[in-house]
Amino acid sequence: MSRTRALAAAATTAVTASTVAACSVTGTAAESEPVTILAAASLAGVMPELVRASEERHPDRDYEVSYAGSSAIVQQLNAGAPADAVVLAGETPLTGLDSSVDRGRVRIVATNTLAVTLARENPGEVKALEDLARKDVTVVLCAEQVPCGQAAQQVFERADLAVNVASYEPDVRATLSKVTSGEADAALVYVTDAATTDLPVLELPADVDVRNRYPAFSVNGSVAGGELVSELRSASSRALWREAGFGLP
Amino acid sequence: MSPRALRRDADPGRARQPEAGRRWPILVPAAAAVALLALPLLALLLRVDWAGLPRDIATPLARQALALSALTTSVTLVVVMLLGTPLAWVLARGSHPTVPWLRALVTVPLVLPPVVGGVALLAAWGRQGVFGAVLDDTLGVTIPFTTVAVIVAETFVALPFYVIAVEGSMRGLDQRLDGIAATLGASPLRTFTRVVIPLVGPGMAAGAALAWARALGEFGATITFAGNFPGRTQTVPLGVFAALEQDPDAALALSVLMLAVCLVVLGALRTRWLT
């Protein structure tokens, strides 16, 4: 899924780049290349608003966001994907970033925790986290290479639960889609993703919850990317993060 | 190349190759096409850690994926041949006005993006699907996230390859042969099993090889419909996708293995295509 998305993003980038180039020849509208942001899938809800705020501040800039699992983003960066700024959903994928990638200073821009999202009308009759270990409950999780998957593993370790997992999905959006479509009974996703649906949500007990930190950094010395990273920590951005259910560092 | 150039080419009295200056408009794009196809495969072979290959293929992820792919593609092949051979016969010899429509229908999954196939399979056989909900309510059977879902997805994408290939051979069959069998009193089933199938054996083998290779490579419909769980629904292509971000060496090793399998299949079909 993230592969298709990456391809789509690459295609869009190429198309927009050529449009922009065509514009600059005739001397109209946007003069610069678009500012490319690679963002974790869990940011798909809040990022458009954060970017809109930056667009208002810099009317001459075009921003483009491509969403994927954090590990897929690191993979893309290692393979030389063009980007100005990157926001990941956890710090672990950073360890996989190739030293050849020229990245700016890492700033933590937000934090997030997990919640159990249940399918409509709770067909699995899940009332507590322990119910996820029942054999008749279909549970989907993020794959362990993405931060929401690592966080989910930690939650189950802390709760000392052996969960009957049906599928490991490539990113948090794909995981959530399995409960919104009713194919799974329960999914462990970020509270911010759970909040984008009207499905029943089971909060995690405080002693097992895991808090992920979202690192952001600019790439290839991009000025626009660096500015975006600082703007993600501005007072107005903090209000947007909080509104979407994220925690603040 | 102009028809005149072609004729000159065929003339044994003249030089067999027209001068290079006239051929480059054809040779350069042709060479680019070869490079486009061959370079990524070559790169795969250059990048793979040959010494570590046995170790990478023996990782639990790779072993489970290989075993699951072997199982699901074998079952898929049996289902495809059992259902596809009679369908190919209907398409080849059927005179009912619906036959051309049926043929068009069979071709759809052939050109449909596999992920769309997965969405369609969910819509039909998902727990909330049109037919899946009935199955779930009456029999308590759910298909998604099971090995059966993998087989359903693989059959969905592979069946058309088999049917189209076998139908082609069946159309090439002399109509009089099965006509004679019928006049000698053979039932349609007996004619089909004793006359038609032995005659289209090579076509069936080719169709089976193609369908099997397509099932082996199935990714989009599988991850959409069957999910991704090691040992249950994570086939080799899904394993490559998962390993790419975790263990790139294992991803490369599995990719090379898949390439080798494809070459073997093509080798087996060489009399059909590579002559």
Short mmCIF file of C-alpha atoms in Angstrom, two decimals, chain B residues 25-266:
data_model
loop_
_atom_site.label_atom_id
_atom_site.label_comp_id
_atom_site.label_asym_id
_atom_site.label_seq_id
_atom_site.Cartn_x
_atom_site.Cartn_y
_atom_site.Cartn_z
CA PRO B 25 16.17 4.76 -35.46
CA ILE B 26 15.01 1.24 -34.72
CA LEU B 27 18.02 -0.16 -32.92
CA VAL B 28 18.43 2.65 -30.37
CA PRO B 29 14.88 2.52 -28.93
CA ALA B 30 15.01 -1.29 -29.06
CA ALA B 31 18.26 -1.27 -27.08
CA ALA B 32 16.73 1.19 -24.61
CA ALA B 33 13.80 -1.18 -24.16
CA VAL B 34 16.14 -4.10 -23.51
CA ALA B 35 18.08 -2.00 -20.98
CA LEU B 36 14.87 -0.93 -19.28
CA LEU B 37 13.89 -4.56 -18.78
CA ALA B 38 17.26 -6.13 -18.13
CA LEU B 39 19.05 -3.58 -15.93
CA PRO B 40 16.82 -3.94 -12.84
CA LEU B 41 17.08 -7.73 -13.01
CA LEU B 42 20.85 -7.49 -13.46
CA ALA B 43 21.03 -5.09 -10.50
CA LEU B 44 19.11 -7.59 -8.40
CA LEU B 45 21.74 -10.23 -9.19
CA LEU B 46 24.60 -7.81 -8.48
CA ARG B 47 23.14 -6.62 -5.20
CA VAL B 48 22.25 -9.94 -3.65
CA ASP B 49 24.64 -11.34 -1.05
CA TRP B 50 25.30 -14.71 -2.70
CA ALA B 51 27.31 -16.09 0.21
CA GLY B 52 24.52 -15.22 2.61
CA LEU B 53 21.76 -16.45 0.29
CA PRO B 54 21.21 -19.83 1.95
CA ARG B 55 21.10 -18.15 5.36
CA ASP B 56 18.70 -15.41 4.16
CA ILE B 57 16.36 -17.93 2.59
CA ALA B 58 16.40 -19.99 5.79
CA THR B 59 15.18 -17.12 8.02
CA PRO B 60 11.81 -17.91 9.67
CA LEU B 61 10.12 -15.14 7.65
CA ALA B 62 11.43 -16.52 4.35
CA ARG B 63 10.81 -20.18 5.22
CA GLN B 64 7.23 -19.55 6.33
CA ALA B 65 6.54 -17.40 3.26
CA LEU B 66 8.00 -20.02 0.91
CA ALA B 67 6.01 -22.85 2.51
CA LEU B 68 2.80 -20.82 2.40
CA SER B 69 3.35 -19.80 -1.23
CA ALA B 70 4.06 -23.42 -2.21
CA LEU B 71 0.84 -24.56 -0.52
CA THR B 72 -1.47 -21.80 -1.76
CA THR B 73 -0.22 -21.77 -5.36
CA SER B 74 -0.55 -25.58 -5.56
CA VAL B 75 -4.15 -25.52 -4.34
CA THR B 76 -4.85 -22.55 -6.61
CA LEU B 77 -3.48 -24.46 -9.59
CA VAL B 78 -5.73 -27.45 -8.90
CA VAL B 79 -8.82 -25.22 -8.54
CA VAL B 80 -7.89 -23.23 -11.65
CA MET B 81 -7.52 -26.38 -13.78
CA LEU B 82 -10.67 -28.07 -12.46
CA LEU B 83 -12.84 -25.00 -13.04
CA GLY B 84 -10.95 -23.35 -15.87
CA THR B 85 -10.75 -26.25 -18.33
CA PRO B 86 -14.55 -26.66 -18.69
CA LEU B 87 -14.96 -22.87 -18.87
CA ALA B 88 -12.36 -22.66 -21.65
CA TRP B 89 -14.31 -25.35 -23.55
CA VAL B 90 -17.55 -23.41 -23.14
CA LEU B 91 -15.85 -20.27 -24.46
CA ALA B 92 -14.21 -22.13 -27.35
CA ARG B 93 -17.26 -24.05 -28.56
CA GLY B 94 -20.27 -22.35 -27.00
CA SER B 95 -22.68 -20.79 -29.49
CA HIS B 96 -24.97 -19.11 -26.97
CA PRO B 97 -25.12 -15.30 -27.41
CA THR B 98 -23.80 -14.84 -23.87
CA VAL B 99 -20.47 -16.47 -24.73
CA PRO B 100 -18.73 -13.30 -26.00
CA TRP B 101 -19.87 -11.53 -22.83
CA LEU B 102 -18.53 -14.37 -20.72
CA ARG B 103 -15.19 -14.09 -22.50
CA ALA B 104 -15.10 -10.35 -21.79
CA LEU B 105 -15.91 -11.05 -18.14
CA VAL B 106 -13.06 -13.56 -17.88
CA THR B 107 -10.66 -10.96 -19.27
CA VAL B 108 -11.56 -8.30 -16.67
CA PRO B 109 -9.46 -9.67 -13.77
CA LEU B 110 -6.61 -9.96 -16.25
CA VAL B 111 -6.40 -6.19 -16.68
CA LEU B 112 -7.88 -5.06 -13.37
CA PRO B 113 -5.34 -3.62 -10.87
CA PRO B 114 -4.93 -6.46 -8.33
CA VAL B 115 -5.61 -4.15 -5.37
CA VAL B 116 -9.00 -3.36 -6.92
CA GLY B 117 -9.55 -7.10 -7.16
CA GLY B 118 -8.84 -7.26 -3.42
CA VAL B 119 -11.38 -4.53 -2.71
CA ALA B 120 -13.94 -6.37 -4.85
CA LEU B 121 -13.23 -9.65 -3.03
CA LEU B 122 -13.75 -7.88 0.30
CA ALA B 123 -17.01 -6.42 -0.99
CA ALA B 124 -18.15 -9.92 -1.92
CA TRP B 125 -16.59 -12.25 0.67
CA GLY B 126 -15.62 -9.93 3.50
CA ARG B 127 -17.31 -10.36 6.86
CA GLN B 128 -19.52 -7.39 5.97
CA GLY B 129 -19.55 -8.36 2.28
CA VAL B 130 -22.56 -9.14 0.11
CA PHE B 131 -22.09 -12.93 0.34
CA GLY B 132 -19.54 -13.04 3.17
CA ALA B 133 -22.09 -11.67 5.65
CA VAL B 134 -24.44 -14.53 4.80
CA LEU B 135 -21.65 -17.09 5.23
CA ASP B 136 -20.76 -15.53 8.56
CA ASP B 137 -24.37 -15.52 9.79
CA THR B 138 -25.39 -18.99 8.64
CA LEU B 139 -22.22 -21.06 8.92
CA GLY B 140 -20.03 -18.90 11.12
CA VAL B 141 -17.36 -18.97 8.39
CA THR B 142 -15.22 -15.88 7.76
CA ILE B 143 -12.81 -15.81 4.86
CA PRO B 144 -10.62 -12.69 5.26
CA PHE B 145 -7.34 -13.12 7.19
CA THR B 146 -7.24 -16.85 6.42
CA THR B 147 -5.16 -19.00 4.08
CA VAL B 148 -8.39 -19.69 2.19
CA ALA B 149 -8.56 -15.95 1.44
CA VAL B 150 -5.07 -16.15 -0.08
CA ILE B 151 -6.19 -19.02 -2.33
CA VAL B 152 -9.35 -17.12 -3.34
CA ALA B 153 -7.27 -14.04 -4.22
CA GLU B 154 -4.73 -16.09 -6.18
CA THR B 155 -7.48 -17.97 -8.05
CA PHE B 156 -9.20 -14.69 -8.89
CA VAL B 157 -6.11 -13.30 -10.58
CA ALA B 158 -4.73 -16.54 -12.07
CA LEU B 159 -7.86 -18.20 -13.52
CA PRO B 160 -8.17 -15.81 -16.51
CA PHE B 161 -4.57 -16.54 -17.60
CA TYR B 162 -5.33 -20.25 -17.70
CA VAL B 163 -8.74 -19.93 -19.38
CA ILE B 164 -7.50 -17.62 -22.13
CA ALA B 165 -4.48 -19.86 -22.90
CA VAL B 166 -6.50 -23.09 -22.95
CA GLU B 167 -9.36 -21.55 -24.92
CA GLY B 168 -6.81 -20.58 -27.58
CA SER B 169 -5.66 -24.20 -27.96
CA MET B 170 -9.23 -25.50 -27.95
CA ARG B 171 -10.28 -23.15 -30.73
CA GLY B 172 -7.40 -24.45 -32.81
CA LEU B 173 -8.78 -27.97 -32.48
CA ASP B 174 -10.37 -29.59 -35.54
CA GLN B 175 -14.12 -29.42 -34.89
CA ARG B 176 -14.60 -32.68 -36.78
CA LEU B 177 -12.74 -34.68 -34.10
CA ASP B 178 -15.18 -34.05 -31.33
CA GLY B 179 -18.00 -34.22 -33.88
CA ILE B 180 -16.92 -37.74 -34.82
CA ALA B 181 -16.66 -38.75 -31.17
CA ALA B 182 -20.20 -37.55 -30.65
CA THR B 183 -21.58 -39.42 -33.68
CA LEU B 184 -19.85 -42.56 -32.39
CA GLY B 185 -22.01 -42.22 -29.31
CA ALA B 186 -19.61 -40.64 -26.82
CA SER B 187 -21.27 -38.41 -24.24
CA PRO B 188 -20.17 -34.75 -24.10
CA LEU B 189 -18.20 -35.51 -20.89
CA ARG B 190 -16.51 -38.53 -22.46
CA THR B 191 -15.67 -36.56 -25.62
CA PHE B 192 -14.25 -33.81 -23.46
CA THR B 193 -12.11 -36.05 -21.24
CA ARG B 194 -11.02 -38.60 -23.87
CA VAL B 195 -10.67 -36.51 -27.04
CA VAL B 196 -10.37 -32.81 -26.22
CA ILE B 197 -8.15 -32.84 -23.13
CA PRO B 198 -5.47 -35.17 -24.59
CA LEU B 199 -5.29 -32.97 -27.70
CA VAL B 200 -4.93 -29.67 -25.84
CA GLY B 201 -2.45 -31.02 -23.27
CA PRO B 202 0.39 -28.68 -24.28
CA GLY B 203 -1.94 -25.67 -24.16
CA MET B 204 -3.12 -26.73 -20.73
CA ALA B 205 0.45 -27.08 -19.51
CA ALA B 206 1.35 -23.63 -20.79
CA GLY B 207 -1.77 -22.09 -19.28
CA ALA B 208 -1.11 -23.85 -16.00
CA ALA B 209 2.47 -22.57 -15.86
CA LEU B 210 1.34 -18.99 -16.57
CA ALA B 211 -1.47 -19.15 -14.04
CA TRP B 212 0.83 -20.63 -11.41
CA ALA B 213 3.44 -17.91 -11.95
CA ARG B 214 0.74 -15.25 -11.72
CA ALA B 215 -0.57 -16.77 -8.48
CA LEU B 216 2.95 -16.91 -7.06
CA GLY B 217 3.48 -13.20 -7.75
CA GLU B 218 0.09 -12.11 -6.40
CA PHE B 219 0.43 -9.17 -3.98
CA GLY B 220 -2.25 -6.47 -4.17
CA ALA B 221 -5.38 -8.59 -3.89
CA THR B 222 -3.76 -10.73 -1.19
CA ILE B 223 -2.71 -7.93 1.16
CA THR B 224 -6.08 -6.21 0.70
CA PHE B 225 -8.28 -9.26 1.10
CA ALA B 226 -6.25 -11.70 3.19
CA GLY B 227 -4.13 -9.34 5.26
CA ASN B 228 -0.56 -10.03 6.29
CA PHE B 229 0.24 -12.63 8.94
CA PRO B 230 3.40 -14.79 8.86
CA GLY B 231 2.63 -18.43 8.15
CA ARG B 232 -1.06 -17.80 7.49
CA THR B 233 -1.39 -15.13 4.81
CA GLN B 234 2.13 -13.74 4.31
CA THR B 235 3.14 -15.23 0.96
CA VAL B 236 6.55 -14.63 -0.63
CA PRO B 237 5.65 -11.28 -2.28
CA LEU B 238 4.19 -10.00 1.02
CA GLY B 239 7.27 -11.34 2.78
CA VAL B 240 9.52 -9.43 0.37
CA PHE B 241 7.52 -6.27 1.07
CA ALA B 242 7.76 -6.76 4.85
CA ALA B 243 11.44 -7.71 4.75
CA LEU B 244 12.37 -4.72 2.59
CA GLU B 245 12.04 -2.42 5.60
CA GLN B 246 13.35 -4.87 8.21
CA ASP B 247 15.89 -7.12 6.57
CA PRO B 248 16.76 -5.90 3.05
CA ASP B 249 19.14 -8.84 2.50
CA ALA B 250 16.29 -11.31 3.02
CA ALA B 251 14.12 -9.25 0.66
CA LEU B 252 16.83 -9.43 -2.02
CA ALA B 253 17.37 -13.15 -1.46
CA LEU B 254 13.64 -13.91 -1.79
CA SER B 255 13.46 -11.68 -4.88
CA VAL B 256 16.30 -13.56 -6.55
CA LEU B 257 14.57 -16.82 -5.71
CA MET B 258 11.36 -15.58 -7.33
CA LEU B 259 13.33 -14.49 -10.39
CA ALA B 260 14.89 -17.94 -10.63
CA VAL B 261 11.45 -19.58 -10.40
CA CYS B 262 10.16 -17.32 -13.18
CA LEU B 263 13.12 -18.25 -15.38
CA VAL B 264 12.44 -21.95 -14.79
CA VAL B 265 8.78 -21.46 -15.78
CA LEU B 266 9.80 -19.56 -18.91
#
